[in-house]
Amino acid sequence: MNIAIFSPSQNPYSETFIQAHKNYLKGSVFYYFGTKARIRLEGAGSLVSKLQILRYRFIRKFKNYSYSYVQEQSVLASLKRHAIDVVLVEYGTHAHHLLPILKQSGLPFVVHFHGYDASVYETLINCNNYQEVFSIASKIIAVSRKMEQMLLTLSCPKGKLVYNVYGPQPEFELVKPNYAKKQFIGIGRFTDKKAPYYTIMAFKEVVAKHPDAQLLLAGDGVLLNMCQNLVKHYGIEKHVQFLGVITPETYRHILSESLAFVQHSITASNGDMEGTPLAVLEASVAGLPVIATNHAGIPDVIIHGQTGLLCDEHDVAGMAKHMLQVFDNVAYARQLGAAGKIHILNHFSMQLHIETLQDILEQVVKDYRL
């Protein structure tokens, strides 16, 4: 099976789930990245020859077609040349923008929603609530139960909708936490929906009782400077480290010596929500308890009181209480972490995620050929 994956950008550090699709799906995978007039095929110099491009340009000018004609025809020619059987589009927004190409190709396609694309109000309006995408797509994938319900509310046909949570990279299964340091780790972009300032506010209460406590926050984003200022305001600069963007290897090392993973996700004012945060799955399968919120897909994969501790969105006092529970009782942290590892391995492993996605794509091709 020849699979074309379309993604808005090439290999961004925060989209390891797309890299997993590239690396683990069976068959020949062709990775197209970029938007508008800048779509490229990874590993190829150009989609078509210079002669073909000149031909498309002549036709566009002669027929007075839109400027997108050359790009669209180049992509279509590339799909045909590589005998693509099925298309997997990462993000609903990208599927909406690719509709002209997807319709002309006549190929079956699957749309994988991830988070903001199913929740941000302005995005939904700009994409006409995905009505045309839902109409012609073969399958729609949601990564959380909350997202599943939201897409149904937008009139996605129930028969096309599939729930399939991400799987953490297998390397995280090998982490053996030793709970050696009195520290928490949080990783992710400093954005409204991850509300890192709430994590800092809760952690301040931990420092009051545990003067040797440490909080490590990895990632980058628009709220980073604000969070740094908040730490200074609280006078806890010696207790909070901002690590910037870190590698998966560094993340696994930090997980191995931390007490818990922390993240206070919320629904942003513009509607932006998580799907199911991959960092949560990675921390849990590594054997660490997860301290987070009842937000989006987090309660789908973390069982409160069994594999982690969850509070309501904006409940800083509740999060501080949960942080103190694992600091005050390391044996309890170990218990939660061990149960979490088993739970993720049994229900949300990378193998299960890829097998489900593979089955979806193969069934779509089979139905298309009938």
XYZ file of C-alpha atoms in Angstrom:
370
model
C 0.000 0.000 0.000
C 1.312 3.419 -0.971
C 0.363 6.050 1.604
C 0.635 9.812 1.154
C 0.822 11.784 4.395
C 0.109 15.512 4.162
C 1.255 17.786 6.995
C 1.350 21.612 7.180
C 5.017 21.733 8.201
C 8.015 19.446 8.120
C 8.941 17.608 11.301
C 8.203 20.255 13.981
C 9.586 19.196 17.354
C 6.163 19.185 19.024
C 4.564 16.833 16.469
C 6.275 13.535 17.206
C 2.952 11.760 16.605
C 3.230 12.632 12.900
C 6.781 11.287 12.842
C 5.411 8.059 14.305
C 2.952 7.783 11.428
C 5.802 8.285 8.961
C 8.044 5.742 10.640
C 5.703 2.960 11.726
C 2.937 2.644 9.132
C 3.418 -0.377 6.890
C 3.806 0.153 3.173
C 5.534 2.910 1.237
C 4.985 6.285 2.919
C 5.341 9.520 0.937
C 5.501 12.569 3.203
C 4.185 15.810 1.693
C 4.667 18.931 3.781
C 3.886 22.601 3.402
C 0.907 24.789 2.566
C -0.468 26.825 -0.323
C 2.120 27.076 -3.109
C 4.930 25.501 -1.116
C 4.030 21.828 -0.831
C 7.095 19.589 -1.026
C 7.745 15.859 -0.969
C 10.352 14.820 1.579
C 13.397 13.335 -0.086
C 12.542 14.724 -3.518
C 13.990 17.804 -5.155
C 10.701 18.851 -6.713
C 7.280 17.334 -7.277
C 7.583 17.365 -11.065
C 10.160 18.265 -13.704
C 10.904 21.834 -14.713
C 9.384 21.107 -18.118
C 6.096 20.069 -16.510
C 6.075 23.208 -14.367
C 6.554 25.360 -17.483
C 3.701 23.516 -19.138
C 1.392 24.088 -16.160
C 2.338 27.752 -16.102
C 1.538 28.125 -19.795
C -1.853 26.459 -19.324
C -2.625 28.600 -16.276
C -1.847 31.794 -18.174
C -3.590 30.712 -21.370
C -6.740 29.530 -19.561
C -6.573 32.327 -16.976
C -6.654 29.814 -14.133
C -5.876 30.788 -10.528
C -2.288 30.900 -9.318
C -2.875 27.695 -7.331
C -3.241 25.725 -10.562
C 0.482 25.010 -10.963
C 0.843 23.725 -7.384
C -2.309 21.634 -7.545
C -1.334 19.981 -10.818
C 2.177 19.305 -9.534
C 0.854 17.555 -6.432
C -1.671 15.563 -8.451
C 1.027 14.448 -10.888
C 3.246 13.387 -7.993
C 0.438 11.363 -6.403
C -0.204 9.632 -9.718
C 3.477 8.933 -10.365
C 3.871 7.277 -6.964
C 0.647 5.262 -7.399
C -0.788 6.492 -4.106
C -3.563 4.297 -2.718
C -4.742 6.423 0.199
C -4.092 9.846 1.689
C -3.710 10.619 5.416
C -4.130 14.317 6.164
C -2.761 15.576 9.479
C -5.071 18.283 10.945
C -8.588 19.129 9.875
C -7.474 22.614 8.863
C -4.975 21.174 6.404
C -7.645 18.913 4.909
C -9.868 21.956 4.393
C -7.106 23.821 2.565
C -6.264 20.750 0.474
C -9.848 20.135 -0.646
C -9.268 21.169 -4.282
C -6.404 18.654 -4.575
C -8.172 15.934 -2.630
C -11.300 16.197 -4.767
C -9.394 16.203 -8.058
C -7.250 13.241 -7.025
C -10.274 11.004 -6.573
C -8.318 9.139 -3.898
C -9.810 8.025 -0.593
C -8.515 10.100 2.303
C -8.526 10.019 6.091
C -8.377 13.186 8.208
C -6.570 13.053 11.558
C -7.689 15.797 13.947
C -5.283 16.694 16.764
C -6.567 19.501 19.008
C -6.899 23.161 18.087
C -8.304 22.199 14.672
C -11.418 20.800 16.354
C -11.852 23.476 19.006
C -10.705 27.016 18.155
C -13.830 29.023 17.330
C -12.296 31.129 14.553
C -10.729 28.063 12.969
C -14.076 26.280 12.811
C -15.688 29.313 11.166
C -12.874 29.688 8.635
C -13.195 26.016 7.713
C -16.997 26.183 7.429
C -17.237 23.745 10.342
C -15.585 21.145 8.064
C -18.873 20.344 6.344
C -17.254 19.581 2.981
C -14.376 17.697 4.613
C -16.833 15.490 6.504
C -18.835 14.950 3.318
C -16.054 13.565 1.133
C -13.530 12.116 3.605
C -13.538 8.356 4.028
C -12.791 8.460 7.766
C -12.250 11.078 10.476
C -9.972 10.319 13.445
C -10.425 11.889 16.888
C -7.782 11.547 19.605
C -10.028 12.085 22.621
C -13.612 11.342 23.652
C -14.196 15.065 24.097
C -13.018 15.727 20.535
C -15.194 12.876 19.307
C -18.272 14.555 20.785
C -17.252 17.961 19.428
C -16.891 16.600 15.895
C -20.265 14.880 16.148
C -21.756 18.211 17.221
C -20.286 19.727 14.053
C -22.277 17.100 12.092
C -19.473 14.658 11.367
C -21.207 11.400 10.330
C -20.953 8.937 13.196
C -20.126 6.093 10.814
C -17.014 7.921 9.605
C -15.678 8.860 13.035
C -12.997 6.747 14.728
C -11.485 7.220 18.201
C -7.752 6.495 18.214
C -5.461 7.905 20.903
C -1.762 8.476 20.219
C 0.782 6.026 21.495
C 4.012 7.051 23.263
C 7.308 6.189 21.603
C 8.443 2.686 22.719
C 11.648 4.140 24.220
C 9.572 5.625 27.050
C 8.481 2.144 28.085
C 12.114 1.419 29.019
C 12.381 4.257 31.565
C 12.827 3.028 35.124
C 12.069 5.894 37.511
C 14.092 5.908 40.714
C 12.316 8.908 42.321
C 15.771 10.127 43.323
C 15.038 13.858 43.245
C 12.300 15.952 44.813
C 11.311 17.450 41.508
C 8.438 17.699 39.056
C 8.781 17.817 35.296
C 6.445 19.545 32.847
C 7.020 19.716 29.105
C 5.105 21.463 26.356
C 4.632 24.742 24.542
C 4.032 27.793 26.728
C 0.548 28.484 25.381
C -2.826 29.449 26.815
C -4.289 25.934 26.766
C -1.368 24.500 28.752
C -1.582 27.319 31.339
C 1.962 26.855 32.728
C 1.399 29.779 35.078
C -1.164 27.717 37.005
C 1.427 24.967 37.440
C 3.852 27.541 38.861
C 1.197 28.983 41.171
C 0.432 25.521 42.541
C 4.112 24.658 42.901
C 4.671 27.778 45.021
C 2.603 26.086 47.739
C 4.852 23.026 47.565
C 7.988 25.140 48.054
C 6.455 26.622 51.216
C 6.438 23.148 52.768
C 9.382 21.587 50.942
C 12.222 24.144 50.591
C 14.240 21.673 48.502
C 11.511 21.144 45.891
C 12.310 21.683 42.207
C 10.119 22.262 39.152
C 11.561 21.734 35.675
C 9.612 23.220 32.773
C 10.684 22.389 29.215
C 9.473 24.012 26.025
C 9.064 27.414 24.454
C 6.209 29.716 23.528
C 4.518 33.079 23.925
C 3.932 32.698 27.675
C 7.518 31.826 28.577
C 8.580 35.339 29.575
C 5.416 35.846 31.573
C 6.082 32.620 33.487
C 9.674 33.651 34.129
C 8.412 36.944 35.557
C 5.897 35.104 37.733
C 8.680 32.963 39.191
C 10.651 36.121 40.002
C 7.565 37.696 41.560
C 7.164 34.698 43.868
C 10.893 34.685 44.668
C 11.273 31.027 43.739
C 13.934 31.388 41.013
C 16.107 28.783 42.776
C 13.265 26.271 42.619
C 12.090 26.586 38.999
C 14.221 25.838 35.945
C 13.202 26.737 32.387
C 14.944 24.220 30.149
C 13.869 25.420 26.712
C 13.235 22.823 24.014
C 14.750 19.488 25.028
C 15.331 16.214 23.188
C 13.293 13.067 23.886
C 16.459 11.538 25.354
C 16.807 14.393 27.845
C 13.112 14.167 28.686
C 13.407 10.445 29.437
C 16.418 11.068 31.667
C 14.535 13.716 33.644
C 11.513 11.419 33.954
C 13.752 8.706 35.402
C 14.683 10.847 38.411
C 11.494 12.897 38.998
C 8.533 12.352 41.312
C 5.728 13.228 38.902
C 4.756 14.856 35.621
C 2.703 18.064 35.980
C 0.501 19.987 33.539
C -2.488 22.251 34.172
C -4.283 22.216 30.810
C -7.363 24.414 30.342
C -9.729 25.485 27.584
C -8.401 28.803 26.264
C -10.666 31.817 25.750
C -10.620 31.230 21.985
C -11.812 27.643 22.492
C -8.385 26.048 21.991
C -8.102 22.643 23.660
C -5.693 19.750 23.839
C -6.353 16.504 22.026
C -4.676 13.966 24.274
C -1.262 15.377 25.262
C 1.458 13.023 24.114
C 3.754 14.125 26.959
C 1.153 12.823 29.427
C 1.166 9.410 27.759
C 4.970 9.361 27.652
C 5.286 10.213 31.338
C 2.696 7.641 32.365
C 4.183 4.788 30.348
C 7.586 5.752 31.806
C 6.154 4.930 35.226
C 5.564 8.401 36.674
C 2.291 9.595 38.185
C 0.613 12.375 36.208
C -0.735 15.427 38.030
C -3.010 17.285 35.645
C -6.552 18.481 34.971
C -9.844 17.010 33.829
C -9.298 18.473 30.391
C -9.923 17.071 26.902
C -8.338 13.611 26.548
C -6.364 13.595 29.798
C -9.056 11.770 31.853
C -9.344 9.250 28.993
C -5.822 8.005 29.694
C -5.180 8.952 33.352
C -7.349 7.379 36.061
C -7.690 9.705 39.037
C -6.422 8.103 42.225
C -5.074 5.068 40.373
C -2.527 6.264 37.785
C -2.441 9.968 38.574
C -4.214 12.845 40.263
C -6.593 15.146 38.383
C -8.255 18.395 39.435
C -10.684 20.685 37.636
C -9.416 23.362 35.273
C -8.313 26.554 37.108
C -8.270 24.720 40.481
C -4.799 25.797 41.599
C -5.424 24.778 45.210
C -6.461 21.306 44.058
C -3.335 20.903 41.985
C -1.146 22.089 44.870
C -2.826 19.515 47.113
C -2.054 16.750 44.613
C 1.546 17.866 44.273
C 1.967 17.718 48.033
C 0.441 14.242 48.161
C 3.250 12.748 46.090
C 5.939 14.861 47.774
C 4.748 13.762 51.196
C 4.393 10.112 50.224
C 6.915 8.811 47.686
C 5.578 5.273 48.095
C 2.213 6.549 46.870
C 3.908 8.194 43.894
C 5.574 4.883 43.035
C 2.234 3.090 43.299
C 0.500 5.540 40.952
C 3.393 5.456 38.500
C 3.585 1.661 38.347
C -0.158 1.387 37.751
C 0.061 4.051 35.051
C 2.737 2.160 33.154
C 0.622 -0.982 33.048
C -2.492 0.971 32.055
C -0.843 2.725 29.103
C 0.888 -0.435 27.888
C -2.408 -2.326 27.934
C -4.631 0.330 26.369
C -2.681 3.159 24.698
C 0.612 1.804 23.391
C 2.213 2.931 20.145
C 1.606 -0.543 18.742
C -2.135 -0.281 19.368
C -2.279 3.233 17.904
C -0.447 2.269 14.706
C -2.341 -1.013 14.311
C -5.646 0.856 14.534
C -4.511 3.511 12.061
C -3.144 0.837 9.699
C -6.457 -1.030 9.826
C -8.361 2.181 9.056
C -6.236 2.962 6.008
C -6.358 -0.599 4.684
C -10.138 -0.779 5.106
C -10.574 2.557 3.352
C -8.546 1.300 0.365
C -10.492 -1.964 0.321
C -13.843 -0.163 0.350
C -12.646 2.224 -2.359
C -11.752 -0.672 -4.673
C -15.081 -2.459 -4.283
